[in-house]
Coordinates of C-alpha atoms in Angstrom, one line a residue:
X299 CA 24.9 4.5 -1.5
X300 CA 23.7 7.5 -3.5
X301 CA 21.1 5.6 -5.4
X302 CA 19.2 4.8 -2.3
X303 CA 18.7 8.5 -1.4
X304 CA 16.4 9.0 -4.4
X305 CA 12.8 9.7 -3.7
X306 CA 11.2 9.5 -7.1
X307 CA 10.2 6.1 -8.4
X308 CA 11.8 4.8 -11.6
X309 CA 8.9 3.9 -13.8
X310 CA 9.4 1.2 -16.4
X311 CA 8.1 2.1 -19.9
X312 CA 4.4 1.6 -20.0
X313 CA 3.3 -1.1 -22.4
X314 CA -0.1 -0.4 -24.0
X315 CA -2.2 -1.4 -26.9
X316 CA -2.8 1.3 -29.7
X317 CA -6.5 1.7 -29.0
X318 CA -6.8 1.0 -25.2
X319 CA -4.5 1.9 -22.3
X320 CA -6.3 -0.4 -20.0
X321 CA -4.2 -3.5 -19.2
X322 CA -5.6 -6.6 -20.8
X323 CA -4.9 -10.3 -20.2
X324 CA -1.9 -10.4 -22.6
X325 CA -0.4 -7.2 -21.2
X326 CA -1.0 -8.4 -17.6
X327 CA 1.0 -11.6 -18.3
X328 CA 3.9 -9.7 -20.0
X329 CA 4.2 -7.3 -17.0
X330 CA 3.9 -10.2 -14.6
X331 CA 6.7 -12.2 -16.2
X332 CA 8.9 -9.1 -16.5
X333 CA 8.3 -8.3 -12.8
X334 CA 9.1 -11.9 -11.7
X335 CA 12.4 -11.8 -13.7
X336 CA 13.6 -8.5 -12.2
X337 CA 16.7 -8.4 -10.0
X338 CA 16.8 -5.1 -8.0
X339 CA 19.6 -3.6 -5.9
X340 CA 19.1 -3.6 -2.1
X341 CA 16.8 -0.8 -1.0
X342 CA 14.5 -0.9 -4.0
X343 CA 11.2 -2.7 -4.7
X344 CA 9.0 -3.1 -7.8
X345 CA 5.2 -3.0 -8.1
X346 CA 2.7 -3.5 -11.0
X347 CA 0.3 -0.5 -10.9
X348 CA -2.2 0.2 -13.6
X349 CA -0.3 -1.2 -16.5
X350 CA 3.3 -0.3 -15.6
X351 CA 6.1 -1.6 -13.4
X352 CA 7.2 1.0 -10.9
X353 CA 10.5 0.7 -9.1
X354 CA 10.8 2.8 -5.9
X355 CA 13.6 3.4 -3.4
X356 CA 13.3 3.2 0.3
X357 CA 11.9 6.3 2.0
X358 CA 13.4 9.0 4.1
X359 CA 13.5 9.0 7.9
X360 CA 10.0 10.5 8.4
X361 CA 8.5 7.9 6.2
X362 CA 10.2 5.1 8.1
X363 CA 9.2 6.6 11.5
X364 CA 5.5 6.9 10.6
X365 CA 5.4 3.4 9.2
X366 CA 7.1 2.0 12.3
X367 CA 4.8 3.8 14.7
X368 CA 1.7 2.7 12.8
X369 CA 2.8 -1.0 12.7
X370 CA 3.7 -1.0 16.4
X371 CA 0.5 0.6 17.6
X372 CA -1.7 -1.5 15.3
X373 CA 0.0 -4.7 16.5
X374 CA -0.7 -3.7 20.1
X375 CA -4.3 -2.9 19.3
X376 CA -4.9 -6.2 17.5
X377 CA -3.1 -8.2 20.3
X378 CA -5.4 -6.7 22.9
X379 CA -8.4 -7.9 21.0
X380 CA -7.0 -11.4 20.4
X381 CA -7.6 -10.8 16.7
X382 CA -7.1 -13.4 14.0
X383 CA -5.3 -10.6 12.1
X384 CA -1.7 -9.3 12.4
X385 CA 0.4 -6.6 11.0
X386 CA 3.2 -7.0 8.4
X387 CA 5.1 -5.0 5.8
X388 CA 7.5 -5.5 2.9
X389 CA 5.1 -8.1 1.7
X390 CA 3.9 -8.6 -1.9
X391 CA 0.1 -8.4 -2.2
X392 CA -1.1 -10.2 -5.3
X393 CA -4.3 -9.6 -7.2
X394 CA -4.5 -11.5 -10.4
X395 CA -1.4 -10.3 -12.3
X396 CA -1.0 -7.1 -10.2
X397 CA 1.3 -6.7 -7.3
X398 CA 1.7 -4.1 -4.6
X399 CA 4.0 -3.6 -1.6
X400 CA 2.1 -1.4 0.9
X401 CA 4.0 0.3 3.7
X402 CA 1.7 -1.4 6.3
X403 CA -0.6 -4.4 5.9
X404 CA -3.2 -5.9 8.2
X405 CA -3.9 -9.5 7.1
X406 CA -5.0 -12.8 8.5
X407 CA -2.2 -14.1 10.8
X408 CA -2.6 -17.6 9.4
X409 CA -1.8 -16.1 5.9
X410 CA 1.2 -14.2 7.2
X411 CA 2.8 -17.3 8.8
X412 CA 1.6 -19.7 6.1
X413 CA 4.1 -21.8 4.2
X414 CA 4.9 -20.9 0.6
X415 CA 2.9 -23.9 -0.7
X416 CA -0.3 -23.0 1.2
X417 CA -2.5 -22.1 -1.8
X418 CA -5.4 -20.9 0.4
X419 CA -3.4 -17.8 1.4
X420 CA -0.3 -17.6 -0.8
X421 CA -0.1 -16.7 -4.4
X422 CA 1.6 -18.9 -7.0
X423 CA 5.2 -19.9 -6.4
X424 CA 5.0 -18.4 -2.9
X425 CA 5.5 -15.0 -4.4
X426 CA 3.2 -13.1 -2.0
X427 CA -0.1 -13.0 -0.1
X428 CA -3.4 -13.3 -2.0
X429 CA -5.4 -10.0 -1.7
X430 CA -8.4 -11.8 -0.2
X431 CA -6.4 -12.2 3.1
X432 CA -5.9 -8.5 3.5
X433 CA -8.2 -6.3 5.6
X434 CA -6.2 -3.0 5.6
X435 CA -3.3 -1.3 3.7
X436 CA -1.6 1.9 4.5
X437 CA 0.8 4.1 2.5
X438 CA 3.1 6.8 3.7
X439 CA 3.4 9.4 0.9
X440 CA 6.9 10.3 -0.3
X441 CA 7.7 13.8 -1.6
X442 CA 8.1 13.5 -5.3
X443 CA 5.2 14.4 -7.6
X444 CA 4.9 10.9 -9.0
X445 CA 5.0 9.3 -5.6
X446 CA 2.2 11.6 -4.4
X447 CA 0.1 10.7 -7.5
X448 CA 0.8 7.0 -7.1
X449 CA -0.4 6.8 -3.5
X450 CA -3.2 9.4 -3.7
X451 CA -4.6 8.4 -7.1
X452 CA -3.3 5.2 -8.8
X453 CA -3.1 3.0 -5.7
X454 CA -6.4 4.4 -4.4
X455 CA -8.1 3.1 -7.6
X456 CA -6.1 -0.2 -7.6
X457 CA -6.9 -1.0 -4.0
X458 CA -10.6 -0.2 -4.4
X459 CA -10.8 -2.3 -7.5
X460 CA -9.2 -5.2 -5.6
X461 CA -11.8 -4.9 -2.9
X462 CA -9.3 -4.1 -0.1
X463 CA -11.7 -3.0 2.7
X464 CA -9.7 -0.1 4.2
X465 CA -7.0 2.1 2.7
X466 CA -5.1 4.6 4.9
X467 CA -3.0 7.4 3.4
X468 CA -0.6 9.3 5.7
X469 CA 0.5 12.4 3.7
X470 CA 3.2 14.8 5.0
X471 CA 2.9 16.8 1.8
X472 CA -0.8 17.7 1.9
X473 CA -0.9 21.1 3.6
X474 CA 0.5 20.6 7.1
X475 CA -0.1 16.8 6.8
X476 CA -3.3 14.8 6.5
X477 CA -4.6 11.3 7.2
X478 CA -7.2 9.9 4.8
X479 CA -9.1 6.8 5.7
X480 CA -11.0 5.2 2.8
X481 CA -13.5 2.3 3.3
X482 CA -16.4 0.5 1.6
X483 CA -14.7 -0.3 -1.8
X484 CA -16.8 -0.5 -4.9
X485 CA -14.6 -2.8 -7.1
X486 CA -16.6 -2.3 -10.3
X487 CA -16.1 1.4 -10.1
X488 CA -12.6 1.3 -8.6
X489 CA -13.6 3.8 -5.9
X490 CA -14.1 3.9 -2.1
X491 CA -17.6 4.9 -1.1
X492 CA -16.4 6.3 2.3
X493 CA -13.7 8.9 2.7
X494 CA -12.6 10.6 5.9
X495 CA -9.7 13.1 5.8
X496 CA -8.3 14.9 8.8
X497 CA -5.2 17.2 9.3
X498 CA -2.3 16.1 11.5
X499 CA -3.1 17.0 15.0
X500 CA -6.6 15.6 14.9
X501 CA -7.6 11.9 15.2
X502 CA -8.6 9.6 12.4
X503 CA -10.5 6.4 13.3
X504 CA -10.6 3.2 11.4
X505 CA -14.3 2.6 10.7
X506 CA -14.4 -1.2 9.9
X507 CA -12.7 -4.5 9.9
X508 CA -10.3 -6.0 12.6
X509 CA -8.8 -2.6 13.3
X510 CA -12.2 -0.9 13.8
X511 CA -11.9 1.8 16.4
X512 CA -8.1 2.2 16.1
X513 CA -7.1 5.8 16.3
X514 CA -4.4 7.5 14.2
X515 CA -3.2 10.6 15.9
X516 CA 0.0 12.6 16.7
X517 CA 1.6 9.6 18.4
X518 CA 1.8 8.1 14.9
X519 CA 2.1 11.1 12.5
X520 CA 3.9 13.5 14.7
X521 CA 2.7 17.2 14.9
X522 CA 1.5 19.2 11.9
X523 CA 4.3 20.0 9.4
X524 CA 5.4 23.4 8.3
X525 CA 3.1 24.6 5.5

């Protein structure tokens, strides 16, 4: 269907207070209830990011290929280490009244396979995984301006504020392509203290957590893109 070919996210009107654009408890609850009530067509998903609901379509082939290769190789890496963590995707990650759907997630395997009423790992109503179960998230950047800003800026802040230990950005649209590995989040400042960025064609190494030592190279990203 034509609608699924879109790349730019559809951003719901942002609800803010007159004096402060930072989401507060009342705004968080309004957005949360609106998000839970949404019924989207197949091929779209909605997230709550920094005070707005963003609806995004599925990505193009390059996006899907990189996500698949990253999930497959991360799974093989964790399996070899008999890790308590596993890889998943298309999963709601819940932090308070915020929700994200990363392209790739490394989380406790017990959380991934937990029943919907397991309150240790699963957020209310079985709606998604609690963020404390998550060790790594990765996003594959889509080409529109707003998608780029979402993954490079807004989600970077949001994931750091939530304390997610490692955030990986695979970006076809940064020069000839780059991999950025962010670690050591500072939640009170909503920043990552460590940042390592390499161009496609060089290797990026995960520095911490269950995937420590995992290498992201051309087998995942493919060769450098045309500038």
